[in-house]
Amino acid sequence: MNPINIDTSPGTDYQSVLEEIADEIGALPGRGRSADYIPALACADPRSFGMALADVDGNVHGVGEWRTPFSTQSITKVFTLALVLARDGADLWEHVGREPSGNPFNSLVQLEYEHGIPRNPFINAGALVVTDRLQSLTGDASEDLLAFLRTESGNPDIGFDLEVAASESAHGDRNAALAHFMASYGNIRHPVPTLLDHYFRQCSIEMSCADLALATGFLARHGLLADGSRLLSRSEAKQINAVMMTCGTYDAAGNFAYRVGLPGKSGVGGGIVAVVPGRCTLCVWSPGLDERGNSVAGVAALDRFTTLTGLSVF
């Protein structure tokens, strides 16, 4: 199918683009399967679909179930990384790497021969290190994250889904093993049960596509928050976008870069956020996942967005 003729100036008719994508996704066969290894997520309908776009001025467009809250899961790793980088600076990178892992997000394989330093902040081991450092910096990592997301999205009703957090805790032996292993190398400061409680609460936060597109806007604005104040330097915002591009979709980041061409971060709740630096942020949600844990319809929708508009980092 040839791209439609769309002006990609700031006045782009994003709503028409999103509506065309939604029509195409509605006919997409084989939507994958929900994350059944987390029982509280297993009942999500893989045919659900929503997509939202927020420009750098905070104007929001959406289609489908773009106002429906869903479990953000690993998408929150973007925000904890930003909050720690803003306070901790380059010291963070002494404790977590910036390279793709090439292994599943909950893998133990590399930690031993890399002396307890996770490959990147978006695999589970790396996210645990970042949450641990946020706990040291704030005294309450999950609540600090929640306050940030409420402020940047403009939605004070965002909250934790304690049923999902309990479900993850009950099936969290692998994450506990990761945390204990890194603690044995001195790369975790807090008691593992305390860390896991904050981590599972963090992953259980429910937000809509509109909420997430707005909350991620600081990465499109080169580090500026919604009120115009600066969270990150331009260089730090670039760093997060770069790690999203190379590591943000588990061990399928190469394919995501090939198809979509934008920094992105996925979660097993079926959401994906993506950033067009200087222009806009997107969030798409559909719970049906592929074998790597990424939303089938979500990747397809973002692929179509960059094809139709020509907006990508390449």
GROMACS .gro file of C-alpha atoms in nm:
model
  314
    1MET     CA    1   0.000   0.000   0.000
    2ASN     CA    2   0.137   0.346  -0.092
    3PRO     CA    3   0.169   0.612   0.180
    4ILE     CA    4  -0.115   0.864   0.192
    5ASN     CA    5  -0.023   1.223   0.114
    6ILE     CA    6   0.029   1.377   0.456
    7ASP     CA    7   0.202   1.703   0.537
    8THR     CA    8   0.449   1.632   0.819
    9SER     CA    9   0.474   1.997   0.926
   10PRO     CA   10   0.357   2.084   1.281
   11GLY     CA   11   0.000   2.109   1.148
   12THR     CA   12  -0.011   1.744   1.040
   13ASP     CA   13  -0.358   1.588   1.055
   14TYR     CA   14  -0.252   1.323   1.302
   15GLN     CA   15  -0.611   1.222   1.374
   16SER     CA   16  -0.667   1.110   1.015
   17VAL     CA   17  -0.344   0.910   1.026
   18LEU     CA   18  -0.449   0.734   1.347
   19GLU     CA   19  -0.795   0.657   1.208
   20GLU     CA   20  -0.647   0.501   0.896
   21ILE     CA   21  -0.415   0.288   1.109
   22ALA     CA   22  -0.702   0.175   1.332
   23ASP     CA   23  -0.900   0.065   1.024
   24GLU     CA   24  -0.605  -0.142   0.904
   25ILE     CA   25  -0.537  -0.296   1.246
   26GLY     CA   26  -0.901  -0.398   1.273
   27ALA     CA   27  -0.843  -0.641   0.986
   28LEU     CA   28  -0.512  -0.773   1.120
   29PRO     CA   29  -0.520  -1.151   1.163
   30GLY     CA   30  -0.346  -1.330   1.449
   31ARG     CA   31  -0.311  -1.085   1.736
   32GLY     CA   32  -0.085  -1.302   1.955
   33ARG     CA   33  -0.169  -1.405   2.310
   34SER     CA   34  -0.196  -1.222   2.642
   35ALA     CA   35   0.075  -1.254   2.909
   36ASP     CA   36  -0.062  -1.567   3.075
   37TYR     CA   37   0.248  -1.617   3.295
   38ILE     CA   38   0.109  -1.329   3.505
   39PRO     CA   39  -0.236  -1.464   3.598
   40ALA     CA   40  -0.389  -1.120   3.654
   41LEU     CA   41  -0.306  -1.026   3.291
   42ALA     CA   42  -0.413  -1.352   3.130
   43CYS     CA   43  -0.776  -1.249   3.082
   44ALA     CA   44  -0.696  -0.940   2.870
   45ASP     CA   45  -0.863  -0.953   2.528
   46PRO     CA   46  -0.590  -0.969   2.259
   47ARG     CA   47  -0.830  -0.801   2.014
   48SER     CA   48  -0.842  -0.477   2.217
   49PHE     CA   49  -0.668  -0.182   2.052
   50GLY     CA   50  -0.602   0.182   2.134
   51MET     CA   51  -0.355   0.439   2.009
   52ALA     CA   52  -0.277   0.796   2.115
   53LEU     CA   53  -0.040   1.067   2.000
   54ALA     CA   54   0.065   1.373   2.202
   55ASP     CA   55   0.254   1.654   2.031
   56VAL     CA   56   0.520   1.855   2.213
   57ASP     CA   57   0.260   2.119   2.307
   58GLY     CA   58   0.043   1.861   2.484
   59ASN     CA   59  -0.231   1.827   2.221
   60VAL     CA   60  -0.359   1.468   2.218
   61HIS     CA   61  -0.524   1.261   1.945
   62GLY     CA   62  -0.649   0.907   1.977
   63VAL     CA   63  -0.842   0.615   1.833
   64GLY     CA   64  -0.995   0.297   1.966
   65GLU     CA   65  -0.959   0.232   2.339
   66TRP     CA   66  -0.710   0.513   2.387
   67ARG     CA   67  -0.866   0.622   2.717
   68THR     CA   68  -0.880   0.270   2.866
   69PRO     CA   69  -0.629   0.209   3.148
   70PHE     CA   70  -0.407  -0.098   3.115
   71SER     CA   71  -0.111  -0.248   3.302
   72THR     CA   72   0.199  -0.053   3.202
   73GLN     CA   73   0.447  -0.321   3.317
   74SER     CA   74   0.797  -0.260   3.173
   75ILE     CA   75   0.707   0.074   3.014
   76THR     CA   76   0.756   0.228   3.359
   77LYS     CA   77   1.126   0.143   3.334
   78VAL     CA   78   1.164   0.447   3.107
   79PHE     CA   79   1.041   0.679   3.381
   80THR     CA   80   1.242   0.529   3.667
   81LEU     CA   81   1.551   0.554   3.448
   82ALA     CA   82   1.478   0.923   3.381
   83LEU     CA   83   1.417   0.999   3.749
   84VAL     CA   84   1.743   0.835   3.856
   85LEU     CA   85   1.946   0.986   3.573
   86ALA     CA   86   1.812   1.331   3.663
   87ARG     CA   87   1.933   1.292   4.023
   88ASP     CA   88   2.228   1.055   3.992
   89GLY     CA   89   2.379   1.159   3.660
   90ALA     CA   90   2.648   0.948   3.500
   91ASP     CA   91   2.711   0.759   3.825
   92LEU     CA   92   2.418   0.537   3.733
   93TRP     CA   93   2.611   0.385   3.443
   94GLU     CA   94   2.864   0.235   3.683
   95HIS     CA   95   2.590   0.000   3.800
   96VAL     CA   96   2.406  -0.085   3.478
   97GLY     CA   97   2.519  -0.107   3.117
   98ARG     CA   98   2.382   0.032   2.793
   99GLU     CA   99   2.415  -0.264   2.559
  100PRO     CA  100   2.147  -0.496   2.416
  101SER     CA  101   2.139  -0.826   2.600
  102GLY     CA  102   2.037  -1.060   2.320
  103ASN     CA  103   1.861  -1.269   2.584
  104PRO     CA  104   1.508  -1.277   2.727
  105PHE     CA  105   1.417  -0.993   2.964
  106ASN     CA  106   1.431  -1.214   3.275
  107SER     CA  107   1.751  -1.401   3.188
  108LEU     CA  108   2.015  -1.484   3.450
  109VAL     CA  109   2.273  -1.590   3.194
  110GLN     CA  110   2.498  -1.284   3.168
  111LEU     CA  111   2.502  -1.167   3.528
  112GLU     CA  112   2.762  -1.412   3.659
  113TYR     CA  113   3.036  -1.352   3.405
  114GLU     CA  114   2.963  -0.977   3.404
  115HIS     CA  115   2.999  -0.958   3.785
  116GLY     CA  116   2.641  -0.862   3.867
  117ILE     CA  117   2.622  -0.562   3.631
  118PRO     CA  118   2.311  -0.591   3.409
  119ARG     CA  119   2.350  -0.524   3.038
  120ASN     CA  120   2.092  -0.241   3.024
  121PRO     CA  121   1.823  -0.073   3.236
  122PHE     CA  122   1.531  -0.227   3.047
  123ILE     CA  123   1.588  -0.594   3.117
  124ASN     CA  124   1.451  -0.700   3.455
  125ALA     CA  125   1.790  -0.714   3.625
  126GLY     CA  126   1.876  -0.363   3.508
  127ALA     CA  127   1.537  -0.227   3.609
  128LEU     CA  128   1.581  -0.373   3.957
  129VAL     CA  129   1.912  -0.188   3.992
  130VAL     CA  130   1.751   0.139   3.877
  131THR     CA  131   1.457   0.097   4.116
  132ASP     CA  132   1.700   0.020   4.398
  133ARG     CA  133   1.887   0.343   4.330
  134LEU     CA  134   1.562   0.540   4.308
  135GLN     CA  135   1.472   0.400   4.650
  136SER     CA  136   1.801   0.531   4.786
  137LEU     CA  137   1.745   0.872   4.631
  138THR     CA  138   1.380   0.922   4.732
  139GLY     CA  139   1.301   0.686   5.018
  140ASP     CA  140   0.989   0.565   4.835
  141ALA     CA  141   1.060   0.466   4.475
  142SER     CA  142   0.713   0.354   4.371
  143GLU     CA  143   0.534   0.657   4.517
  144ASP     CA  144   0.788   0.897   4.364
  145LEU     CA  145   0.730   0.737   4.026
  146LEU     CA  146   0.352   0.752   4.067
  147ALA     CA  147   0.363   1.123   4.157
  148PHE     CA  148   0.572   1.196   3.848
  149LEU     CA  149   0.334   1.009   3.617
  150ARG     CA  150   0.028   1.183   3.762
  151THR     CA  151   0.188   1.524   3.713
  152GLU     CA  152   0.318   1.471   3.360
  153SER     CA  153   0.000   1.303   3.233
  154GLY     CA  154  -0.229   1.550   3.408
  155ASN     CA  155  -0.428   1.257   3.547
  156PRO     CA  156  -0.443   1.247   3.929
  157ASP     CA  157  -0.638   0.920   3.921
  158ILE     CA  158  -0.349   0.705   3.798
  159GLY     CA  159  -0.274   0.436   4.055
  160PHE     CA  160  -0.137   0.093   4.133
  161ASP     CA  161  -0.330  -0.223   4.050
  162LEU     CA  162  -0.261  -0.413   4.370
  163GLU     CA  163  -0.411  -0.733   4.228
  164VAL     CA  164  -0.155  -0.730   3.948
  165ALA     CA  165   0.125  -0.646   4.193
  166ALA     CA  166   0.023  -0.939   4.415
  167SER     CA  167   0.001  -1.170   4.114
  168GLU     CA  168   0.353  -1.075   4.005
  169SER     CA  169   0.484  -1.114   4.360
  170ALA     CA  170   0.334  -1.463   4.386
  171HIS     CA  171   0.510  -1.563   4.063
  172GLY     CA  172   0.825  -1.353   4.111
  173ASP     CA  173   1.087  -1.616   4.195
  174ARG     CA  174   1.299  -1.531   3.891
  175ASN     CA  175   1.307  -1.161   3.978
  176ALA     CA  176   1.395  -1.248   4.337
  177ALA     CA  177   1.681  -1.463   4.209
  178LEU     CA  178   1.809  -1.178   3.993
  179ALA     CA  179   1.799  -0.936   4.285
  180HIS     CA  180   1.971  -1.173   4.529
  181PHE     CA  181   2.240  -1.254   4.274
  182MET     CA  182   2.318  -0.886   4.214
  183ALA     CA  183   2.311  -0.822   4.588
  184SER     CA  184   2.586  -1.082   4.626
  185TYR     CA  185   2.802  -0.856   4.406
  186GLY     CA  186   2.711  -0.544   4.604
  187ASN     CA  187   2.499  -0.399   4.323
  188ILE     CA  188   2.176  -0.390   4.529
  189ARG     CA  189   2.162  -0.176   4.843
  190HIS     CA  190   1.820  -0.247   4.992
  191PRO     CA  191   1.669  -0.567   5.132
  192VAL     CA  192   1.547  -0.773   4.840
  193PRO     CA  193   1.186  -0.804   4.970
  194THR     CA  194   1.163  -0.422   4.996
  195LEU     CA  195   1.305  -0.378   4.647
  196LEU     CA  196   1.069  -0.634   4.496
  197ASP     CA  197   0.768  -0.470   4.660
  198HIS     CA  198   0.851  -0.138   4.494
  199TYR     CA  199   0.935  -0.305   4.164
  200PHE     CA  200   0.609  -0.499   4.143
  201ARG     CA  201   0.406  -0.193   4.243
  202GLN     CA  202   0.590   0.006   3.977
  203CYS     CA  203   0.504  -0.247   3.707
  204SER     CA  204   0.138  -0.265   3.819
  205ILE     CA  205   0.062   0.103   3.750
  206GLU     CA  206  -0.240   0.140   3.523
  207MET     CA  207  -0.245   0.413   3.258
  208SER     CA  208  -0.419   0.477   2.929
  209CYS     CA  209  -0.256   0.542   2.592
  210ALA     CA  210  -0.336   0.912   2.636
  211ASP     CA  211  -0.174   0.916   2.981
  212LEU     CA  212   0.142   0.747   2.860
  213ALA     CA  213   0.178   0.957   2.545
  214LEU     CA  214   0.160   1.272   2.758
  215ALA     CA  215   0.388   1.140   3.033
  216THR     CA  216   0.659   1.047   2.782
  217GLY     CA  217   0.655   1.394   2.626
  218PHE     CA  218   0.973   1.507   2.802
  219LEU     CA  219   1.170   1.276   2.573
  220ALA     CA  220   1.027   1.444   2.263
  221ARG     CA  221   1.096   1.786   2.419
  222HIS     CA  222   1.465   1.701   2.474
  223GLY     CA  223   1.429   1.678   2.853
  224LEU     CA  224   1.169   1.949   2.923
  225LEU     CA  225   0.869   1.865   3.140
  226ALA     CA  226   0.512   1.965   3.061
  227ASP     CA  227   0.546   2.286   3.265
  228GLY     CA  228   0.859   2.390   3.075
  229SER     CA  229   1.104   2.308   3.354
  230ARG     CA  230   1.396   2.081   3.278
  231LEU     CA  231   1.417   1.724   3.407
  232LEU     CA  232   1.707   1.610   3.188
  233SER     CA  233   1.973   1.778   2.981
  234ARG     CA  234   1.942   1.737   2.605
  235SER     CA  235   2.229   1.490   2.623
  236GLU     CA  236   2.056   1.282   2.892
  237ALA     CA  237   1.730   1.276   2.697
  238LYS     CA  238   1.928   1.163   2.393
  239GLN     CA  239   2.085   0.887   2.600
  240ILE     CA  240   1.747   0.751   2.712
  241ASN     CA  241   1.610   0.763   2.357
  242ALA     CA  242   1.920   0.580   2.234
  243VAL     CA  243   1.885   0.303   2.494
  244MET     CA  244   1.515   0.274   2.406
  245MET     CA  245   1.609   0.228   2.041
  246THR     CA  246   1.867  -0.042   2.109
  247CYS     CA  247   1.717  -0.217   2.413
  248GLY     CA  248   1.353  -0.111   2.455
  249THR     CA  249   1.170  -0.406   2.302
  250TYR     CA  250   1.340  -0.697   2.478
  251ASP     CA  251   1.542  -0.916   2.245
  252ALA     CA  252   1.352  -0.792   1.937
  253ALA     CA  253   1.498  -0.439   1.938
  254GLY     CA  254   1.668  -0.486   1.602
  255ASN     CA  255   1.345  -0.588   1.434
  256PHE     CA  256   1.159  -0.298   1.599
  257ALA     CA  257   1.419  -0.049   1.476
  258TYR     CA  258   1.398  -0.205   1.129
  259ARG     CA  259   1.019  -0.188   1.111
  260VAL     CA  260   0.939   0.126   1.312
  261GLY     CA  261   1.254   0.338   1.324
  262LEU     CA  262   1.174   0.513   1.652
  263PRO     CA  263   1.295   0.484   2.012
  264GLY     CA  264   1.036   0.264   2.185
  265LYS     CA  265   0.964   0.074   2.503
  266SER     CA  266   0.720  -0.213   2.531
  267GLY     CA  267   0.554  -0.389   2.822
  268VAL     CA  268   0.391  -0.730   2.853
  269GLY     CA  269   0.061  -0.559   2.933
  270GLY     CA  270   0.048  -0.493   2.558
  271GLY     CA  271   0.156  -0.130   2.554
  272ILE     CA  272   0.436   0.037   2.358
  273VAL     CA  273   0.550   0.398   2.381
  274ALA     CA  274   0.750   0.556   2.099
  275VAL     CA  275   0.921   0.893   2.060
  276VAL     CA  276   0.961   1.122   1.760
  277PRO     CA  277   1.220   1.366   1.900
  278GLY     CA  278   1.114   1.727   1.861
  279ARG     CA  279   0.768   1.634   1.737
  280CYS     CA  280   0.550   1.395   1.937
  281THR     CA  281   0.515   1.080   2.143
  282LEU     CA  282   0.290   0.783   2.077
  283CYS     CA  283   0.143   0.503   2.280
  284VAL     CA  284  -0.032   0.200   2.137
  285TRP     CA  285  -0.199  -0.079   2.331
  286SER     CA  286  -0.315  -0.425   2.232
  287PRO     CA  287  -0.262  -0.716   2.475
  288GLY     CA  288  -0.185  -0.988   2.220
  289LEU     CA  289   0.190  -1.051   2.238
  290ASP     CA  290   0.439  -1.220   2.009
  291GLU     CA  291   0.695  -1.474   2.135
  292ARG     CA  292   0.932  -1.194   2.243
  293GLY     CA  293   0.669  -1.021   2.461
  294ASN     CA  294   0.583  -0.733   2.227
  295SER     CA  295   0.232  -0.638   2.115
  296VAL     CA  296   0.165  -0.778   1.767
  297ALA     CA  297  -0.088  -0.509   1.674
  298GLY     CA  298   0.116  -0.241   1.851
  299VAL     CA  299   0.429  -0.298   1.645
  300ALA     CA  300   0.219  -0.315   1.327
  301ALA     CA  301   0.046   0.014   1.413
  302LEU     CA  302   0.372   0.198   1.477
  303ASP     CA  303   0.517   0.051   1.158
  304ARG     CA  304   0.223   0.197   0.966
  305PHE     CA  305   0.256   0.532   1.142
  306THR     CA  306   0.615   0.584   1.035
  307THR     CA  307   0.537   0.459   0.684
  308LEU     CA  308   0.236   0.688   0.639
  309THR     CA  309   0.398   1.001   0.783
  310GLY     CA  310   0.766   0.950   0.706
  311LEU     CA  311   0.841   1.040   1.069
  312SER     CA  312   1.133   0.833   1.199
  313VAL     CA  313   1.483   0.894   1.326
  314PHE     CA  314   1.628   0.756   1.001
   0.00000   0.00000   0.00000
